[in-house]
Amino acid sequence: MPDVVIAFFALGLLAGLVKSDLKVPLPIYETLSILLMLTLGLKGGMALHGVPLMPILPELGLIAATGVALPLVLYPLLRRLVKLSSANAASVAAHYGSVSAGTFAVVMALALQHNLPMEPQTTLYLVLLELPAIVTMLWLYRYVNGGKTGSLAILHEALTSRGVLLLGGGLLIGWIYGSDGLSGITPVLMGGFSTLLALFLLEMGLCTAKVCSPLPIKQWRLMLFALITPFVLAWFGIGLGLLLGLSSGSILVLAGLMASASYIAAPAAIRAAIPEADIGLALLAALGVTFPLNVLIGLPLYLSWINALLGV
């Protein structure tokens, strides 16, 4: 049986599809997303506390390089096969090159539920994949269309997004203070993580129903892309994890992140930098198709693939 938090996503999806008046007030949703990102950052920082960073730099560098390469591969596919305009291809490529913080929270919960071993630096994967992908795609779009490619402005757009600041800030605080220094606040944040995630997924279910209703059949190429791409990228993440010699939990997180698409950080950056892009198309693919596909089917499937490969 799936983890109970997945049932909350299904409940929200059902409520949205039947046009229920159920809704999570915006201030509560904002609070949930803030607490989730901060908690995930603190978790990763506490795990890194006292861990030498130099030996893991090659691993982190390779993962960051993947964040650069992924949107560069997806962009021409979206232009030629999905038949998107340059602006929309850049937008969708940035969303899929970047990763989903919501999926990250779910896959971390799944790894903990199964008591899978994870490297301390696993939390860093989210930032390492998200930032390079957004910056790379914005730079490529401006280069292709003859615009300014000033990297500092683009980097500022990516670095100052709420998710990155909270995750990175929490990571830094957790790394500096460790478990002992944060003992006064961790019982509330860590103990309530599953509850926060369940309520967040309830709202994500409602949002998914809103994006997909009515289903835009004319975008069948994009929806097909959003259905197939996660499985291909998950295998790439699994292969990368095996190449790096990661433990099963970290491989699962890497596969889940690679298979995901951003619907929080990327839309904000793209909306500001590529105003001619239709953000609704990117959200249809990322939130309407790929996110529920991963949460309901993909993540458990990726875990079964990893267990089979590792002989578990």
PDB file of C-alpha atoms in Angstrom:
ATOM      1  CA  MET A   1       0.000   0.000   0.000  1.00  0.00           C
ATOM      2  CA  PRO A   2       1.368   3.487  -0.853  1.00  0.00           C
ATOM      3  CA  ASP A   3       2.484   5.810   1.920  1.00  0.00           C
ATOM      4  CA  VAL A   4      -0.436   7.580   3.574  1.00  0.00           C
ATOM      5  CA  VAL A   5       0.715  11.005   2.308  1.00  0.00           C
ATOM      6  CA  ILE A   6      -0.021   9.833  -1.260  1.00  0.00           C
ATOM      7  CA  ALA A   7      -3.636   9.273  -0.222  1.00  0.00           C
ATOM      8  CA  PHE A   8      -3.880  13.000   0.548  1.00  0.00           C
ATOM      9  CA  PHE A   9      -2.742  13.830  -2.993  1.00  0.00           C
ATOM     10  CA  ALA A  10      -5.378  11.445  -4.380  1.00  0.00           C
ATOM     11  CA  LEU A  11      -8.014  13.076  -2.144  1.00  0.00           C
ATOM     12  CA  GLY A  12      -7.133  16.553  -3.429  1.00  0.00           C
ATOM     13  CA  LEU A  13      -7.118  15.319  -7.040  1.00  0.00           C
ATOM     14  CA  LEU A  14     -10.538  13.704  -6.605  1.00  0.00           C
ATOM     15  CA  ALA A  15     -11.949  16.801  -4.901  1.00  0.00           C
ATOM     16  CA  GLY A  16     -10.742  18.991  -7.745  1.00  0.00           C
ATOM     17  CA  LEU A  17     -12.084  16.717 -10.468  1.00  0.00           C
ATOM     18  CA  VAL A  18     -15.586  16.579  -8.923  1.00  0.00           C
ATOM     19  CA  LYS A  19     -15.573  20.393  -8.514  1.00  0.00           C
ATOM     20  CA  SER A  20     -15.685  20.309  -4.710  1.00  0.00           C
ATOM     21  CA  ASP A  21     -15.456  23.583  -2.783  1.00  0.00           C
ATOM     22  CA  LEU A  22     -12.503  22.138  -0.852  1.00  0.00           C
ATOM     23  CA  LYS A  23      -9.483  24.415  -0.962  1.00  0.00           C
ATOM     24  CA  VAL A  24      -6.354  25.120   1.052  1.00  0.00           C
ATOM     25  CA  PRO A  25      -6.203  28.874   1.808  1.00  0.00           C
ATOM     26  CA  LEU A  26      -3.261  30.564   0.103  1.00  0.00           C
ATOM     27  CA  PRO A  27      -1.594  31.745   3.359  1.00  0.00           C
ATOM     28  CA  ILE A  28      -1.666  28.157   4.677  1.00  0.00           C
ATOM     29  CA  TYR A  29      -0.226  26.793   1.443  1.00  0.00           C
ATOM     30  CA  GLU A  30       2.535  29.406   1.529  1.00  0.00           C
ATOM     31  CA  THR A  31       3.309  28.464   5.140  1.00  0.00           C
ATOM     32  CA  LEU A  32       3.387  24.751   4.301  1.00  0.00           C
ATOM     33  CA  SER A  33       5.789  25.242   1.391  1.00  0.00           C
ATOM     34  CA  ILE A  34       8.078  27.428   3.516  1.00  0.00           C
ATOM     35  CA  LEU A  35       8.166  24.926   6.370  1.00  0.00           C
ATOM     36  CA  LEU A  36       8.742  21.994   4.015  1.00  0.00           C
ATOM     37  CA  MET A  37      11.678  23.609   2.247  1.00  0.00           C
ATOM     38  CA  LEU A  38      13.207  24.809   5.499  1.00  0.00           C
ATOM     39  CA  THR A  39      12.823  21.396   7.128  1.00  0.00           C
ATOM     40  CA  LEU A  40      14.397  19.616   4.166  1.00  0.00           C
ATOM     41  CA  GLY A  41      17.313  22.036   4.219  1.00  0.00           C
ATOM     42  CA  LEU A  42      17.833  21.568   7.951  1.00  0.00           C
ATOM     43  CA  LYS A  43      17.702  17.780   7.567  1.00  0.00           C
ATOM     44  CA  GLY A  44      20.423  17.865   4.935  1.00  0.00           C
ATOM     45  CA  GLY A  45      22.538  20.348   6.869  1.00  0.00           C
ATOM     46  CA  MET A  46      22.429  18.291  10.053  1.00  0.00           C
ATOM     47  CA  ALA A  47      23.419  15.191   8.075  1.00  0.00           C
ATOM     48  CA  LEU A  48      26.397  17.101   6.629  1.00  0.00           C
ATOM     49  CA  HIS A  49      27.474  18.470  10.023  1.00  0.00           C
ATOM     50  CA  GLY A  50      31.020  17.274  10.678  1.00  0.00           C
ATOM     51  CA  VAL A  51      31.331  15.510   7.295  1.00  0.00           C
ATOM     52  CA  PRO A  52      34.484  16.359   5.247  1.00  0.00           C
ATOM     53  CA  LEU A  53      33.362  18.068   2.041  1.00  0.00           C
ATOM     54  CA  MET A  54      36.461  17.683  -0.136  1.00  0.00           C
ATOM     55  CA  PRO A  55      36.019  13.932  -0.858  1.00  0.00           C
ATOM     56  CA  ILE A  56      32.475  14.450  -2.166  1.00  0.00           C
ATOM     57  CA  LEU A  57      33.192  17.450  -4.414  1.00  0.00           C
ATOM     58  CA  PRO A  58      33.707  15.324  -7.598  1.00  0.00           C
ATOM     59  CA  GLU A  59      30.321  13.653  -7.021  1.00  0.00           C
ATOM     60  CA  LEU A  60      28.589  16.978  -6.478  1.00  0.00           C
ATOM     61  CA  GLY A  61      30.317  18.479  -9.510  1.00  0.00           C
ATOM     62  CA  LEU A  62      29.115  15.664 -11.771  1.00  0.00           C
ATOM     63  CA  ILE A  63      25.540  16.060 -10.556  1.00  0.00           C
ATOM     64  CA  ALA A  64      25.697  19.827 -11.133  1.00  0.00           C
ATOM     65  CA  ALA A  65      27.065  19.197 -14.653  1.00  0.00           C
ATOM     66  CA  THR A  66      24.045  16.970 -15.261  1.00  0.00           C
ATOM     67  CA  GLY A  67      21.837  19.924 -14.350  1.00  0.00           C
ATOM     68  CA  VAL A  68      23.560  21.902 -17.116  1.00  0.00           C
ATOM     69  CA  ALA A  69      23.418  19.145 -19.754  1.00  0.00           C
ATOM     70  CA  LEU A  70      19.827  18.014 -19.270  1.00  0.00           C
ATOM     71  CA  PRO A  71      17.983  21.121 -20.558  1.00  0.00           C
ATOM     72  CA  LEU A  72      20.429  21.387 -23.472  1.00  0.00           C
ATOM     73  CA  VAL A  73      19.373  17.892 -24.561  1.00  0.00           C
ATOM     74  CA  LEU A  74      15.653  18.503 -24.009  1.00  0.00           C
ATOM     75  CA  TYR A  75      15.447  21.845 -25.837  1.00  0.00           C
ATOM     76  CA  PRO A  76      15.970  20.523 -29.413  1.00  0.00           C
ATOM     77  CA  LEU A  77      13.603  17.590 -28.711  1.00  0.00           C
ATOM     78  CA  LEU A  78      10.888  19.996 -27.626  1.00  0.00           C
ATOM     79  CA  ARG A  79      11.474  22.159 -30.689  1.00  0.00           C
ATOM     80  CA  ARG A  80      11.504  19.368 -33.273  1.00  0.00           C
ATOM     81  CA  LEU A  81       9.327  16.581 -31.871  1.00  0.00           C
ATOM     82  CA  VAL A  82       6.849  18.445 -29.644  1.00  0.00           C
ATOM     83  CA  LYS A  83       6.721  21.369 -32.115  1.00  0.00           C
ATOM     84  CA  LEU A  84       6.951  24.117 -29.494  1.00  0.00           C
ATOM     85  CA  SER A  85       8.058  27.672 -30.183  1.00  0.00           C
ATOM     86  CA  SER A  86      11.522  28.723 -29.080  1.00  0.00           C
ATOM     87  CA  ALA A  87      10.153  30.477 -25.978  1.00  0.00           C
ATOM     88  CA  ASN A  88       7.929  27.577 -24.926  1.00  0.00           C
ATOM     89  CA  ALA A  89      10.617  24.979 -25.667  1.00  0.00           C
ATOM     90  CA  ALA A  90      13.048  26.923 -23.476  1.00  0.00           C
ATOM     91  CA  SER A  91      10.399  27.201 -20.767  1.00  0.00           C
ATOM     92  CA  VAL A  92       9.525  23.485 -20.701  1.00  0.00           C
ATOM     93  CA  ALA A  93      13.203  22.477 -20.950  1.00  0.00           C
ATOM     94  CA  ALA A  94      13.983  24.686 -17.955  1.00  0.00           C
ATOM     95  CA  HIS A  95      11.126  23.106 -15.974  1.00  0.00           C
ATOM     96  CA  TYR A  96      12.310  19.562 -16.773  1.00  0.00           C
ATOM     97  CA  GLY A  97      16.005  20.336 -16.451  1.00  0.00           C
ATOM     98  CA  SER A  98      15.171  21.796 -13.070  1.00  0.00           C
ATOM     99  CA  VAL A  99      13.583  19.520 -10.480  1.00  0.00           C
ATOM    100  CA  SER A 100      10.508  19.353  -8.278  1.00  0.00           C
ATOM    101  CA  ALA A 101      10.836  20.258  -4.605  1.00  0.00           C
ATOM    102  CA  GLY A 102       7.489  18.549  -3.980  1.00  0.00           C
ATOM    103  CA  THR A 103       8.692  15.312  -5.574  1.00  0.00           C
ATOM    104  CA  PHE A 104      11.899  15.625  -3.564  1.00  0.00           C
ATOM    105  CA  ALA A 105       9.903  15.762  -0.336  1.00  0.00           C
ATOM    106  CA  VAL A 106       7.869  12.707  -1.350  1.00  0.00           C
ATOM    107  CA  VAL A 107      10.859  10.624  -2.449  1.00  0.00           C
ATOM    108  CA  MET A 108      12.748  11.487   0.750  1.00  0.00           C
ATOM    109  CA  ALA A 109       9.719  10.339   2.756  1.00  0.00           C
ATOM    110  CA  LEU A 110       9.596   7.119   0.702  1.00  0.00           C
ATOM    111  CA  ALA A 111      13.291   6.444   1.333  1.00  0.00           C
ATOM    112  CA  LEU A 112      12.825   7.014   5.069  1.00  0.00           C
ATOM    113  CA  GLN A 113       9.716   4.833   5.132  1.00  0.00           C
ATOM    114  CA  HIS A 114      11.728   1.920   3.703  1.00  0.00           C
ATOM    115  CA  ASN A 115      14.750   2.675   5.917  1.00  0.00           C
ATOM    116  CA  LEU A 116      16.996   3.031   2.890  1.00  0.00           C
ATOM    117  CA  PRO A 117      20.587   4.155   3.505  1.00  0.00           C
ATOM    118  CA  MET A 118      21.451   7.600   2.146  1.00  0.00           C
ATOM    119  CA  GLU A 119      24.623   9.642   1.849  1.00  0.00           C
ATOM    120  CA  PRO A 120      24.667  12.830   3.986  1.00  0.00           C
ATOM    121  CA  GLN A 121      24.955  15.029   0.894  1.00  0.00           C
ATOM    122  CA  THR A 122      21.735  13.724  -0.691  1.00  0.00           C
ATOM    123  CA  THR A 123      19.796  16.894   0.154  1.00  0.00           C
ATOM    124  CA  LEU A 124      22.266  18.894  -1.930  1.00  0.00           C
ATOM    125  CA  TYR A 125      21.093  17.149  -5.096  1.00  0.00           C
ATOM    126  CA  LEU A 126      17.994  19.342  -5.272  1.00  0.00           C
ATOM    127  CA  VAL A 127      19.941  22.608  -5.451  1.00  0.00           C
ATOM    128  CA  LEU A 128      22.669  21.127  -7.653  1.00  0.00           C
ATOM    129  CA  LEU A 129      20.140  20.091 -10.286  1.00  0.00           C
ATOM    130  CA  GLU A 130      17.727  23.014 -10.001  1.00  0.00           C
ATOM    131  CA  LEU A 131      19.989  26.046 -10.258  1.00  0.00           C
ATOM    132  CA  PRO A 132      22.228  25.048 -13.209  1.00  0.00           C
ATOM    133  CA  ALA A 133      19.227  23.972 -15.280  1.00  0.00           C
ATOM    134  CA  ILE A 134      17.372  27.275 -14.897  1.00  0.00           C
ATOM    135  CA  VAL A 135      20.461  29.403 -15.496  1.00  0.00           C
ATOM    136  CA  THR A 136      21.542  27.321 -18.518  1.00  0.00           C
ATOM    137  CA  MET A 137      18.148  27.433 -20.203  1.00  0.00           C
ATOM    138  CA  LEU A 138      17.674  31.164 -19.704  1.00  0.00           C
ATOM    139  CA  TRP A 139      21.144  31.779 -21.101  1.00  0.00           C
ATOM    140  CA  LEU A 140      20.506  29.511 -24.115  1.00  0.00           C
ATOM    141  CA  TYR A 141      17.196  31.180 -24.926  1.00  0.00           C
ATOM    142  CA  ARG A 142      18.758  34.633 -24.865  1.00  0.00           C
ATOM    143  CA  TYR A 143      21.695  33.418 -26.951  1.00  0.00           C
ATOM    144  CA  VAL A 144      19.479  31.740 -29.579  1.00  0.00           C
ATOM    145  CA  ASN A 145      17.263  34.801 -29.844  1.00  0.00           C
ATOM    146  CA  GLY A 146      20.095  37.310 -29.947  1.00  0.00           C
ATOM    147  CA  GLY A 147      19.416  38.816 -26.544  1.00  0.00           C
ATOM    148  CA  LYS A 148      21.733  39.716 -23.712  1.00  0.00           C
ATOM    149  CA  THR A 149      23.299  36.725 -22.012  1.00  0.00           C
ATOM    150  CA  GLY A 150      24.543  38.408 -18.861  1.00  0.00           C
ATOM    151  CA  SER A 151      25.023  35.529 -16.457  1.00  0.00           C
ATOM    152  CA  LEU A 152      24.894  37.638 -13.279  1.00  0.00           C
ATOM    153  CA  ALA A 153      21.301  38.775 -13.830  1.00  0.00           C
ATOM    154  CA  ILE A 154      20.171  35.252 -14.684  1.00  0.00           C
ATOM    155  CA  LEU A 155      22.006  33.798 -11.707  1.00  0.00           C
ATOM    156  CA  HIS A 156      20.398  36.372  -9.430  1.00  0.00           C
ATOM    157  CA  GLU A 157      16.928  35.375 -10.691  1.00  0.00           C
ATOM    158  CA  ALA A 158      17.608  31.726  -9.887  1.00  0.00           C
ATOM    159  CA  LEU A 159      19.413  32.202  -6.578  1.00  0.00           C
ATOM    160  CA  THR A 160      16.840  34.526  -5.048  1.00  0.00           C
ATOM    161  CA  SER A 161      13.832  32.233  -5.568  1.00  0.00           C
ATOM    162  CA  ARG A 162      12.083  31.318  -2.334  1.00  0.00           C
ATOM    163  CA  GLY A 163      12.730  27.581  -2.571  1.00  0.00           C
ATOM    164  CA  VAL A 164      16.446  27.984  -3.178  1.00  0.00           C
ATOM    165  CA  LEU A 165      16.873  30.499  -0.360  1.00  0.00           C
ATOM    166  CA  LEU A 166      14.986  28.368   2.159  1.00  0.00           C
ATOM    167  CA  LEU A 167      16.630  25.118   1.176  1.00  0.00           C
ATOM    168  CA  GLY A 168      20.107  26.622   0.957  1.00  0.00           C
ATOM    169  CA  GLY A 169      19.675  28.679   4.124  1.00  0.00           C
ATOM    170  CA  GLY A 170      18.346  25.707   6.065  1.00  0.00           C
ATOM    171  CA  LEU A 171      21.199  23.583   4.754  1.00  0.00           C
ATOM    172  CA  LEU A 172      23.761  26.132   5.922  1.00  0.00           C
ATOM    173  CA  ILE A 173      22.138  26.538   9.353  1.00  0.00           C
ATOM    174  CA  GLY A 174      21.908  22.776   9.844  1.00  0.00           C
ATOM    175  CA  TRP A 175      25.513  22.293   8.739  1.00  0.00           C
ATOM    176  CA  ILE A 176      26.793  24.960  11.146  1.00  0.00           C
ATOM    177  CA  TYR A 177      24.717  24.093  14.212  1.00  0.00           C
ATOM    178  CA  GLY A 178      24.217  20.333  13.858  1.00  0.00           C
ATOM    179  CA  SER A 179      21.639  18.271  15.737  1.00  0.00           C
ATOM    180  CA  ASP A 180      22.655  19.542  19.172  1.00  0.00           C
ATOM    181  CA  GLY A 181      22.471  23.202  18.230  1.00  0.00           C
ATOM    182  CA  LEU A 182      19.031  22.760  16.653  1.00  0.00           C
ATOM    183  CA  SER A 183      17.565  20.535  19.359  1.00  0.00           C
ATOM    184  CA  GLY A 184      15.206  23.320  20.461  1.00  0.00           C
ATOM    185  CA  ILE A 185      13.310  23.442  17.143  1.00  0.00           C
ATOM    186  CA  THR A 186      13.788  20.036  15.524  1.00  0.00           C
ATOM    187  CA  PRO A 187      11.039  18.190  17.478  1.00  0.00           C
ATOM    188  CA  VAL A 188       8.396  20.472  15.979  1.00  0.00           C
ATOM    189  CA  LEU A 189       9.788  20.638  12.439  1.00  0.00           C
ATOM    190  CA  MET A 190      11.056  17.066  12.057  1.00  0.00           C
ATOM    191  CA  GLY A 191       8.228  15.466  14.008  1.00  0.00           C
ATOM    192  CA  GLY A 192       5.601  17.258  11.938  1.00  0.00           C
ATOM    193  CA  PHE A 193       7.238  16.666   8.546  1.00  0.00           C
ATOM    194  CA  SER A 194       4.782  13.966   7.404  1.00  0.00           C
ATOM    195  CA  THR A 195       1.812  16.114   8.403  1.00  0.00           C
ATOM    196  CA  LEU A 196       3.186  19.102   6.507  1.00  0.00           C
ATOM    197  CA  LEU A 197       3.820  16.925   3.457  1.00  0.00           C
ATOM    198  CA  ALA A 198       0.317  15.417   3.566  1.00  0.00           C
ATOM    199  CA  LEU A 199      -1.361  18.844   3.629  1.00  0.00           C
ATOM    200  CA  PHE A 200       0.975  20.133   0.899  1.00  0.00           C
ATOM    201  CA  LEU A 201       0.071  17.173  -1.325  1.00  0.00           C
ATOM    202  CA  LEU A 202      -3.622  17.767  -0.697  1.00  0.00           C
ATOM    203  CA  GLU A 203      -3.188  21.218  -2.258  1.00  0.00           C
ATOM    204  CA  MET A 204      -1.061  19.761  -5.072  1.00  0.00           C
ATOM    205  CA  GLY A 205      -3.896  17.365  -5.907  1.00  0.00           C
ATOM    206  CA  LEU A 206      -6.304  20.299  -6.140  1.00  0.00           C
ATOM    207  CA  CYS A 207      -3.838  22.224  -8.347  1.00  0.00           C
ATOM    208  CA  THR A 208      -3.332  19.228 -10.648  1.00  0.00           C
ATOM    209  CA  ALA A 209      -7.075  18.872 -11.176  1.00  0.00           C
ATOM    210  CA  LYS A 210      -7.326  22.583 -11.986  1.00  0.00           C
ATOM    211  CA  VAL A 211      -4.512  22.463 -14.553  1.00  0.00           C
ATOM    212  CA  CYS A 212      -5.917  19.352 -16.287  1.00  0.00           C
ATOM    213  CA  SER A 213      -9.592  20.314 -16.382  1.00  0.00           C
ATOM    214  CA  PRO A 214     -10.584  20.444 -19.154  1.00  0.00           C
ATOM    215  CA  LEU A 215      -7.876  18.278 -20.694  1.00  0.00           C
ATOM    216  CA  PRO A 216      -6.270  20.170 -23.618  1.00  0.00           C
ATOM    217  CA  ILE A 217      -6.221  17.382 -26.201  1.00  0.00           C
ATOM    218  CA  LYS A 218      -4.555  19.636 -28.782  1.00  0.00           C
ATOM    219  CA  GLN A 219      -1.394  19.518 -26.636  1.00  0.00           C
ATOM    220  CA  TRP A 220      -1.146  15.742 -26.991  1.00  0.00           C
ATOM    221  CA  ARG A 221       2.509  15.900 -28.053  1.00  0.00           C
ATOM    222  CA  LEU A 222       3.452  17.788 -24.900  1.00  0.00           C
ATOM    223  CA  MET A 223       1.427  15.450 -22.671  1.00  0.00           C
ATOM    224  CA  LEU A 224       3.051  12.430 -24.325  1.00  0.00           C
ATOM    225  CA  PHE A 225       6.439  14.008 -23.664  1.00  0.00           C
ATOM    226  CA  ALA A 226       5.437  14.517 -20.018  1.00  0.00           C
ATOM    227  CA  LEU A 227       4.404  10.847 -19.743  1.00  0.00           C
ATOM    228  CA  ILE A 228       7.477   9.280 -21.343  1.00  0.00           C
ATOM    229  CA  THR A 229      10.306  11.587 -20.253  1.00  0.00           C
ATOM    230  CA  PRO A 230      10.160  10.798 -16.481  1.00  0.00           C
ATOM    231  CA  PHE A 231      10.847   7.083 -17.052  1.00  0.00           C
ATOM    232  CA  VAL A 232      13.758   7.784 -19.393  1.00  0.00           C
ATOM    233  CA  LEU A 233      15.296  10.329 -17.021  1.00  0.00           C
ATOM    234  CA  ALA A 234      14.736   8.043 -14.012  1.00  0.00           C
ATOM    235  CA  TRP A 235      16.878   5.393 -15.677  1.00  0.00           C
ATOM    236  CA  PHE A 236      19.534   8.016 -16.345  1.00  0.00           C
ATOM    237  CA  GLY A 237      19.441   8.978 -12.641  1.00  0.00           C
ATOM    238  CA  ILE A 238      19.708   5.333 -11.598  1.00  0.00           C
ATOM    239  CA  GLY A 239      22.677   4.827 -13.915  1.00  0.00           C
ATOM    240  CA  LEU A 240      24.382   7.943 -12.577  1.00  0.00           C
ATOM    241  CA  GLY A 241      23.788   6.817  -8.998  1.00  0.00           C
ATOM    242  CA  LEU A 242      25.279   3.378  -9.714  1.00  0.00           C
ATOM    243  CA  LEU A 243      28.257   4.988 -11.466  1.00  0.00           C
ATOM    244  CA  LEU A 244      28.904   7.138  -8.390  1.00  0.00           C
ATOM    245  CA  GLY A 245      28.542   4.125  -6.089  1.00  0.00           C
ATOM    246  CA  LEU A 246      25.706   5.671  -4.089  1.00  0.00           C
ATOM    247  CA  SER A 247      23.585   3.766  -1.600  1.00  0.00           C
ATOM    248  CA  SER A 248      20.058   2.708  -2.542  1.00  0.00           C
ATOM    249  CA  GLY A 249      18.305   5.629  -0.830  1.00  0.00           C
ATOM    250  CA  SER A 250      20.458   8.224  -2.574  1.00  0.00           C
ATOM    251  CA  ILE A 251      19.996   6.473  -5.930  1.00  0.00           C
ATOM    252  CA  LEU A 252      16.227   6.582  -5.422  1.00  0.00           C
ATOM    253  CA  VAL A 253      16.325  10.299  -4.579  1.00  0.00           C
ATOM    254  CA  LEU A 254      18.533  11.037  -7.590  1.00  0.00           C
ATOM    255  CA  ALA A 255      16.259   9.018  -9.897  1.00  0.00           C
ATOM    256  CA  GLY A 256      13.150  10.723  -8.498  1.00  0.00           C
ATOM    257  CA  LEU A 257      14.670  14.162  -8.957  1.00  0.00           C
ATOM    258  CA  MET A 258      15.880  13.439 -12.488  1.00  0.00           C
ATOM    259  CA  ALA A 259      12.392  12.197 -13.398  1.00  0.00           C
ATOM    260  CA  SER A 260      10.660  15.257 -11.956  1.00  0.00           C
ATOM    261  CA  ALA A 261       9.921  18.734 -13.278  1.00  0.00           C
ATOM    262  CA  SER A 262       9.865  22.016 -11.372  1.00  0.00           C
ATOM    263  CA  TYR A 263       6.569  23.805 -10.767  1.00  0.00           C
ATOM    264  CA  ILE A 264       7.716  26.232  -8.055  1.00  0.00           C
ATOM    265  CA  ALA A 265      11.153  27.745  -8.764  1.00  0.00           C
ATOM    266  CA  ALA A 266      11.208  27.445 -12.569  1.00  0.00           C
ATOM    267  CA  PRO A 267       7.835  29.145 -13.262  1.00  0.00           C
ATOM    268  CA  ALA A 268       8.866  32.193 -11.245  1.00  0.00           C
ATOM    269  CA  ALA A 269      12.209  32.504 -13.037  1.00  0.00           C
ATOM    270  CA  ILE A 270      10.758  31.858 -16.510  1.00  0.00           C
ATOM    271  CA  ARG A 271       7.827  34.247 -16.043  1.00  0.00           C
ATOM    272  CA  ALA A 272      10.277  37.055 -15.274  1.00  0.00           C
ATOM    273  CA  ALA A 273      12.920  36.222 -17.881  1.00  0.00           C
ATOM    274  CA  ILE A 274      10.836  34.898 -20.833  1.00  0.00           C
ATOM    275  CA  PRO A 275       7.503  36.757 -20.647  1.00  0.00           C
ATOM    276  CA  GLU A 276       6.473  35.522 -24.104  1.00  0.00           C
ATOM    277  CA  ALA A 277       6.494  31.876 -22.890  1.00  0.00           C
ATOM    278  CA  ASP A 278       3.143  30.286 -22.006  1.00  0.00           C
ATOM    279  CA  ILE A 279       3.689  29.139 -18.399  1.00  0.00           C
ATOM    280  CA  GLY A 280       0.408  27.241 -18.558  1.00  0.00           C
ATOM    281  CA  LEU A 281       1.960  24.761 -21.013  1.00  0.00           C
ATOM    282  CA  ALA A 282       4.880  24.085 -18.705  1.00  0.00           C
ATOM    283  CA  LEU A 283       2.568  23.634 -15.704  1.00  0.00           C
ATOM    284  CA  LEU A 284       0.315  21.312 -17.705  1.00  0.00           C
ATOM    285  CA  ALA A 285       3.296  19.044 -18.354  1.00  0.00           C
ATOM    286  CA  ALA A 286       5.121  19.405 -15.025  1.00  0.00           C
ATOM    287  CA  LEU A 287       2.231  19.610 -12.559  1.00  0.00           C
ATOM    288  CA  GLY A 288      -0.641  18.162 -14.564  1.00  0.00           C
ATOM    289  CA  VAL A 289       1.103  15.045 -15.885  1.00  0.00           C
ATOM    290  CA  THR A 290       4.612  14.400 -14.576  1.00  0.00           C
ATOM    291  CA  PHE A 291       4.061  15.175 -10.886  1.00  0.00           C
ATOM    292  CA  PRO A 292       1.042  12.849 -10.388  1.00  0.00           C
ATOM    293  CA  LEU A 293       2.696  10.215 -12.582  1.00  0.00           C
ATOM    294  CA  ASN A 294       5.758  10.198 -10.319  1.00  0.00           C
ATOM    295  CA  VAL A 295       3.861  10.360  -7.033  1.00  0.00           C
ATOM    296  CA  LEU A 296       1.259   7.714  -7.843  1.00  0.00           C
ATOM    297  CA  ILE A 297       3.240   5.305 -10.042  1.00  0.00           C
ATOM    298  CA  GLY A 298       6.797   6.364 -10.782  1.00  0.00           C
ATOM    299  CA  LEU A 299       8.551   6.511  -7.411  1.00  0.00           C
ATOM    300  CA  PRO A 300       7.494   3.027  -6.224  1.00  0.00           C
ATOM    301  CA  LEU A 301       8.423   1.698  -9.680  1.00  0.00           C
ATOM    302  CA  TYR A 302      11.870   3.327  -9.562  1.00  0.00           C
ATOM    303  CA  LEU A 303      12.417   1.754  -6.127  1.00  0.00           C
ATOM    304  CA  SER A 304      11.560  -1.681  -7.508  1.00  0.00           C
ATOM    305  CA  TRP A 305      14.013  -1.161 -10.384  1.00  0.00           C
ATOM    306  CA  ILE A 306      16.781  -0.169  -7.957  1.00  0.00           C
ATOM    307  CA  ASN A 307      16.091  -3.143  -5.681  1.00  0.00           C
ATOM    308  CA  ALA A 308      16.217  -5.486  -8.678  1.00  0.00           C
ATOM    309  CA  LEU A 309      19.522  -4.029  -9.885  1.00  0.00           C
ATOM    310  CA  LEU A 310      21.067  -4.205  -6.409  1.00  0.00           C
ATOM    311  CA  GLY A 311      19.669  -7.678  -5.760  1.00  0.00           C
ATOM    312  CA  VAL A 312      17.672  -6.554  -2.710  1.00  0.00           C
TER     313      VAL A 312
END
